C-alpha cells in the first residue's frame, strides 16, 4: 500500500535525522570549523533521505540433507518453508486500519503541500521585491538591489538587498557580510533544506537542524568579514544594531536577534579562532 510505504519511509528518515543530529551535537557543535560543519550537516540531511531507499539483500546458503534412499536432496526441516493456519481478520478491522492509514497519509500530505506552498510563496515575494528594486552592480561584480521597504539587509542567490538608508550610509561591513553569504552560496543551502524540511514538517529535530545550519551561515559570513580586517568590537556593535530590523521572509539569512546573541557569545569566548 503506497500510503503505508510513504509513512514508513518518512519515519525512517526522521529517525536517521535524529541520530545524525545527536552525533553532530556531541562531536561537532562546539567546533569552529564552520565550513566543515556546514558540509557535514548538509550531507547528513541528504543521507537521511537516501539511506531508507537502499535495500540490502543477504543470501544465506542452506545446507541440503540427503533423503537416505538415493533420492533428491531436501532442505532441513528447520529451514523448510512451513505454513500455518492463521485466523483471517475481520472485514471491519481491516476497514478501520485502512482508514487510519489513509487519515495519516492525508495529514502528512497536507503538511507537505502547505510547507511547499509557503516556500514557493516566499520565493515569489523575494523575486518581486528584487525585481521592483533599484539595481546596482558594484566594482567587485556584486549585484545590489536597493529597496524602500523597511527590512534588514539580506542576500538572496546572487543579489544583496539593502534598504535605501543602508545604501546611502555605505556601510562597508554590512555589505561585506552579505557578499560573504552570496559568495558561499548560502541561499542554495536554504532552499535545499526548506524543501526537504517540508517532507519532515512533523519532526522537531529537523527544525533544530535547520536553525543550526542558518547559524553556521552567519558564522561563516562573520569570519569572512573579520578576515578582511574589520574591527571586531565595531562589528559586534553593528550586529546588535541590525538585529532589531524586520526580516524580509523566512528564506533569507537576515540578521536575527537569537543568532546574533549566540554569535557574540561565541566570539567572546577566549578559545575562539576565526576560520575563513
GROMACS .gro file of C-alpha atoms in nm:
model
  276
    1UNK     CA    1   0.000   0.000   0.000
    2UNK     CA    2   0.158   0.327  -0.115
    3UNK     CA    3   0.039   0.533   0.184
    4UNK     CA    4   0.193   0.290   0.432
    5UNK     CA    5   0.519   0.285   0.237
    6UNK     CA    6   0.535   0.666   0.234
    7UNK     CA    7   0.467   0.697   0.607
    8UNK     CA    8   0.718   0.422   0.686
    9UNK     CA    9   0.980   0.594   0.471
   10UNK     CA   10   0.922   0.931   0.639
   11UNK     CA   11   0.951   0.773   0.985
   12UNK     CA   12   1.281   0.609   0.890
   13UNK     CA   13   1.408   0.945   0.766
   14UNK     CA   14   1.301   1.108   1.093
   15UNK     CA   15   1.495   0.850   1.297
   16UNK     CA   16   1.809   0.894   1.085
   17UNK     CA   17   1.793   1.273   1.110
   18UNK     CA   18   1.761   1.248   1.489
   19UNK     CA   19   2.062   1.012   1.508
   20UNK     CA   20   2.279   1.228   1.282
   21UNK     CA   21   2.185   1.544   1.470
   22UNK     CA   22   2.262   1.381   1.806
   23UNK     CA   23   2.611   1.283   1.689
   24UNK     CA   24   2.661   1.630   1.545
   25UNK     CA   25   2.575   1.794   1.877
   26UNK     CA   26   2.803   1.559   2.069
   27UNK     CA   27   3.105   1.575   1.838
   28UNK     CA   28   3.100   1.890   1.625
   29UNK     CA   29   2.862   2.155   1.758
   30UNK     CA   30   3.131   2.326   1.968
   31UNK     CA   31   3.394   2.320   1.693
   32UNK     CA   32   3.475   2.635   1.497
   33UNK     CA   33   3.532   2.462   1.164
   34UNK     CA   34   3.214   2.623   1.033
   35UNK     CA   35   3.254   2.530   0.667
   36UNK     CA   36   3.320   2.165   0.753
   37UNK     CA   37   3.025   2.160   0.994
   38UNK     CA   38   2.803   2.305   0.724
   39UNK     CA   39   2.907   2.037   0.474
   40UNK     CA   40   2.852   1.762   0.733
   41UNK     CA   41   2.502   1.889   0.818
   42UNK     CA   42   2.401   1.906   0.452
   43UNK     CA   43   2.544   1.558   0.391
   44UNK     CA   44   2.361   1.423   0.696
   45UNK     CA   45   2.029   1.560   0.572
   46UNK     CA   46   2.083   1.417   0.224
   47UNK     CA   47   2.187   1.077   0.359
   48UNK     CA   48   1.883   1.065   0.586
   49UNK     CA   49   1.662   1.079   0.279
   50UNK     CA   50   1.872   0.840   0.067
   51UNK     CA   51   1.957   0.559   0.309
   52UNK     CA   52   1.596   0.437   0.363
   53UNK     CA   53   1.573   0.383  -0.013
   54UNK     CA   54   1.870   0.145  -0.012
   55UNK     CA   55   1.770  -0.221   0.011
   56UNK     CA   56   2.035  -0.467   0.128
   57UNK     CA   57   1.969  -0.831   0.034
   58UNK     CA   58   2.161  -1.104   0.217
   59UNK     CA   59   2.166  -1.456   0.069
   60UNK     CA   60   2.221  -1.743   0.311
   61UNK     CA   61   2.329  -2.080   0.175
   62UNK     CA   62   2.115  -2.352   0.330
   63UNK     CA   63   2.273  -2.700   0.366
   64UNK     CA   64   2.095  -2.982   0.184
   65UNK     CA   65   2.014  -3.310   0.359
   66UNK     CA   66   2.006  -3.637   0.161
   67UNK     CA   67   1.686  -3.841   0.182
   68UNK     CA   68   1.874  -4.162   0.253
   69UNK     CA   69   1.710  -4.356  -0.030
   70UNK     CA   70   1.922  -4.209  -0.305
   71UNK     CA   71   1.653  -3.960  -0.393
   72UNK     CA   72   1.667  -3.586  -0.420
   73UNK     CA   73   1.827  -3.365  -0.159
   74UNK     CA   74   1.589  -3.189   0.072
   75UNK     CA   75   1.605  -2.878   0.284
   76UNK     CA   76   1.645  -2.934   0.657
   77UNK     CA   77   1.317  -2.939   0.840
   78UNK     CA   78   1.409  -2.625   1.035
   79UNK     CA   79   1.471  -2.434   0.711
   80UNK     CA   80   1.191  -2.579   0.503
   81UNK     CA   81   0.905  -2.343   0.435
   82UNK     CA   82   0.618  -2.403   0.669
   83UNK     CA   83   0.260  -2.299   0.653
   84UNK     CA   84   0.047  -2.204   0.946
   85UNK     CA   85  -0.321  -2.166   0.977
   86UNK     CA   86  -0.392  -1.809   1.078
   87UNK     CA   87  -0.734  -1.674   1.151
   88UNK     CA   88  -0.842  -1.423   0.889
   89UNK     CA   89  -0.901  -1.074   1.029
   90UNK     CA   90  -1.249  -0.946   1.021
   91UNK     CA   91  -1.352  -0.710   0.744
   92UNK     CA   92  -1.441  -0.440   0.998
   93UNK     CA   93  -1.091  -0.441   1.148
   94UNK     CA   94  -0.930  -0.419   0.803
   95UNK     CA   95  -1.152  -0.127   0.708
   96UNK     CA   96  -1.072   0.058   1.028
   97UNK     CA   97  -0.696   0.000   0.986
   98UNK     CA   98  -0.706   0.116   0.625
   99UNK     CA   99  -0.900   0.428   0.723
  100UNK     CA  100  -0.640   0.517   0.988
  101UNK     CA  101  -0.356   0.483   0.736
  102UNK     CA  102  -0.547   0.696   0.489
  103UNK     CA  103  -0.604   0.963   0.755
  104UNK     CA  104  -0.234   0.969   0.844
  105UNK     CA  105  -0.145   0.988   0.477
  106UNK     CA  106  -0.381   1.282   0.425
  107UNK     CA  107  -0.233   1.469   0.725
  108UNK     CA  108   0.121   1.404   0.604
  109UNK     CA  109   0.042   1.516   0.250
  110UNK     CA  110  -0.143   1.826   0.375
  111UNK     CA  111   0.158   1.931   0.584
  112UNK     CA  112   0.398   1.874   0.294
  113UNK     CA  113   0.187   2.071   0.049
  114UNK     CA  114   0.140   2.354   0.298
  115UNK     CA  115   0.514   2.386   0.360
  116UNK     CA  116   0.592   2.372  -0.013
  117UNK     CA  117   0.331   2.641  -0.074
  118UNK     CA  118   0.492   2.865   0.190
  119UNK     CA  119   0.839   2.815   0.037
  120UNK     CA  120   0.706   2.889  -0.312
  121UNK     CA  121   0.521   3.197  -0.187
  122UNK     CA  122   0.835   3.332  -0.017
  123UNK     CA  123   1.042   3.271  -0.331
  124UNK     CA  124   0.785   3.466  -0.533
  125UNK     CA  125   0.782   3.754  -0.283
  126UNK     CA  126   1.162   3.777  -0.293
  127UNK     CA  127   1.157   3.772  -0.671
  128UNK     CA  128   0.903   4.055  -0.681
  129UNK     CA  129   1.090   4.257  -0.418
  130UNK     CA  130   1.419   4.230  -0.608
  131UNK     CA  131   1.259   4.285  -0.949
  132UNK     CA  132   1.092   4.610  -0.830
  133UNK     CA  133   1.406   4.739  -0.654
  134UNK     CA  134   1.676   4.972  -0.776
  135UNK     CA  135   1.953   4.766  -0.933
  136UNK     CA  136   2.326   4.839  -0.894
  137UNK     CA  137   2.642   4.647  -0.980
  138UNK     CA  138   2.949   4.716  -0.767
  139UNK     CA  139   3.305   4.722  -0.897
  140UNK     CA  140   3.352   4.378  -0.738
  141UNK     CA  141   3.073   4.244  -0.959
  142UNK     CA  142   2.825   4.207  -0.673
  143UNK     CA  143   2.464   4.281  -0.762
  144UNK     CA  144   2.293   4.512  -0.514
  145UNK     CA  145   1.920   4.577  -0.503
  146UNK     CA  146   1.809   4.890  -0.314
  147UNK     CA  147   1.452   4.877  -0.180
  148UNK     CA  148   1.232   5.123   0.005
  149UNK     CA  149   1.085   4.853   0.229
  150UNK     CA  150   1.193   4.872   0.600
  151UNK     CA  151   1.378   4.539   0.601
  152UNK     CA  152   1.713   4.430   0.740
  153UNK     CA  153   1.993   4.383   0.484
  154UNK     CA  154   1.991   4.033   0.337
  155UNK     CA  155   2.108   3.837   0.038
  156UNK     CA  156   1.922   3.603  -0.194
  157UNK     CA  157   2.100   3.391  -0.452
  158UNK     CA  158   2.339   3.629  -0.633
  159UNK     CA  159   2.189   3.956  -0.507
  160UNK     CA  160   2.245   4.165  -0.195
  161UNK     CA  161   1.930   4.351  -0.089
  162UNK     CA  162   1.973   4.672   0.110
  163UNK     CA  163   1.715   4.922   0.238
  164UNK     CA  164   1.774   5.269   0.097
  165UNK     CA  165   1.901   5.409   0.426
  166UNK     CA  166   2.166   5.137   0.442
  167UNK     CA  167   2.266   5.202   0.080
  168UNK     CA  168   2.308   5.574   0.146
  169UNK     CA  169   2.518   5.512   0.459
  170UNK     CA  170   2.751   5.288   0.255
  171UNK     CA  171   2.828   5.057   0.549
  172UNK     CA  172   3.124   4.853   0.424
  173UNK     CA  173   3.095   4.583   0.692
  174UNK     CA  174   2.724   4.520   0.621
  175UNK     CA  175   2.793   4.489   0.251
  176UNK     CA  176   3.091   4.260   0.318
  177UNK     CA  177   2.871   4.040   0.539
  178UNK     CA  178   2.604   3.997   0.273
  179UNK     CA  179   2.862   3.949  -0.002
  180UNK     CA  180   3.000   3.660   0.204
  181UNK     CA  181   2.656   3.495   0.201
  182UNK     CA  182   2.645   3.530  -0.177
  183UNK     CA  183   2.998   3.401  -0.222
  184UNK     CA  184   2.936   3.093  -0.006
  185UNK     CA  185   2.608   3.013  -0.191
  186UNK     CA  186   2.409   3.007   0.134
  187UNK     CA  187   2.078   3.066  -0.044
  188UNK     CA  188   2.112   2.731  -0.221
  189UNK     CA  189   2.160   2.560   0.116
  190UNK     CA  190   1.848   2.727   0.250
  191UNK     CA  191   1.632   2.634  -0.049
  192UNK     CA  192   1.757   2.274  -0.039
  193UNK     CA  193   1.687   2.239   0.333
  194UNK     CA  194   1.348   2.413   0.314
  195UNK     CA  195   1.224   2.168   0.050
  196UNK     CA  196   1.346   1.868   0.249
  197UNK     CA  197   1.204   2.015   0.569
  198UNK     CA  198   0.863   2.013   0.402
  199UNK     CA  199   0.884   1.633   0.389
  200UNK     CA  200   0.967   1.626   0.762
  201UNK     CA  201   0.743   1.907   0.888
  202UNK     CA  202   0.626   1.690   1.180
  203UNK     CA  203   0.981   1.620   1.302
  204UNK     CA  204   1.103   1.872   1.564
  205UNK     CA  205   1.467   1.768   1.514
  206UNK     CA  206   1.469   1.884   1.152
  207UNK     CA  207   1.372   2.236   1.266
  208UNK     CA  208   1.663   2.242   1.511
  209UNK     CA  209   1.894   2.123   1.235
  210UNK     CA  210   1.759   2.389   1.000
  211UNK     CA  211   1.829   2.658   1.262
  212UNK     CA  212   2.178   2.521   1.322
  213UNK     CA  213   2.259   2.545   0.952
  214UNK     CA  214   2.148   2.908   0.938
  215UNK     CA  215   2.366   2.988   1.239
  216UNK     CA  216   2.663   2.827   1.064
  217UNK     CA  217   2.594   3.053   0.767
  218UNK     CA  218   2.624   3.355   0.994
  219UNK     CA  219   2.948   3.225   1.148
  220UNK     CA  220   3.092   3.179   0.800
  221UNK     CA  221   2.991   3.531   0.699
  222UNK     CA  222   3.130   3.678   1.022
  223UNK     CA  223   3.463   3.504   0.968
  224UNK     CA  224   3.482   3.632   0.610
  225UNK     CA  225   3.418   3.990   0.725
  226UNK     CA  226   3.679   3.983   1.002
  227UNK     CA  227   3.935   3.817   0.775
  228UNK     CA  228   3.919   4.132   0.562
  229UNK     CA  229   4.050   4.344   0.851
  230UNK     CA  230   3.731   4.492   1.000
  231UNK     CA  231   3.744   4.585   1.367
  232UNK     CA  232   3.584   4.308   1.574
  233UNK     CA  233   3.436   4.525   1.852
  234UNK     CA  234   3.282   4.763   1.598
  235UNK     CA  235   3.147   4.468   1.403
  236UNK     CA  236   2.983   4.321   1.715
  237UNK     CA  237   2.823   4.659   1.786
  238UNK     CA  238   2.695   4.663   1.428
  239UNK     CA  239   2.538   4.318   1.471
  240UNK     CA  240   2.345   4.434   1.775
  241UNK     CA  241   2.219   4.740   1.586
  242UNK     CA  242   2.097   4.539   1.288
  243UNK     CA  243   1.938   4.259   1.491
  244UNK     CA  244   1.623   4.464   1.552
  245UNK     CA  245   1.538   4.506   1.184
  246UNK     CA  246   1.246   4.340   1.008
  247UNK     CA  247   1.332   4.016   0.829
  248UNK     CA  248   1.208   4.003   0.470
  249UNK     CA  249   1.092   3.641   0.494
  250UNK     CA  250   1.188   3.307   0.645
  251UNK     CA  251   1.405   3.208   0.348
  252UNK     CA  252   1.672   3.476   0.381
  253UNK     CA  253   1.972   3.492   0.611
  254UNK     CA  254   1.874   3.820   0.774
  255UNK     CA  255   2.044   3.930   1.096
  256UNK     CA  256   1.838   3.765   1.369
  257UNK     CA  257   1.838   3.855   1.739
  258UNK     CA  258   1.869   3.496   1.865
  259UNK     CA  259   2.150   3.407   1.625
  260UNK     CA  260   2.326   3.740   1.690
  261UNK     CA  261   2.341   3.678   2.067
  262UNK     CA  262   2.473   3.327   2.008
  263UNK     CA  263   2.738   3.454   1.766
  264UNK     CA  264   2.851   3.731   2.001
  265UNK     CA  265   2.870   3.487   2.292
  266UNK     CA  266   3.089   3.253   2.089
  267UNK     CA  267   3.308   3.534   1.959
  268UNK     CA  268   3.377   3.645   2.314
  269UNK     CA  269   3.499   3.302   2.420
  270UNK     CA  270   3.878   3.310   2.471
  271UNK     CA  271   3.932   2.991   2.271
  272UNK     CA  272   3.753   3.119   1.964
  273UNK     CA  273   3.953   3.107   1.644
  274UNK     CA  274   3.826   3.279   1.332
  275UNK     CA  275   3.808   3.035   1.043
  276UNK     CA  276   3.768   3.187   0.696
   0.00000   0.00000   0.00000
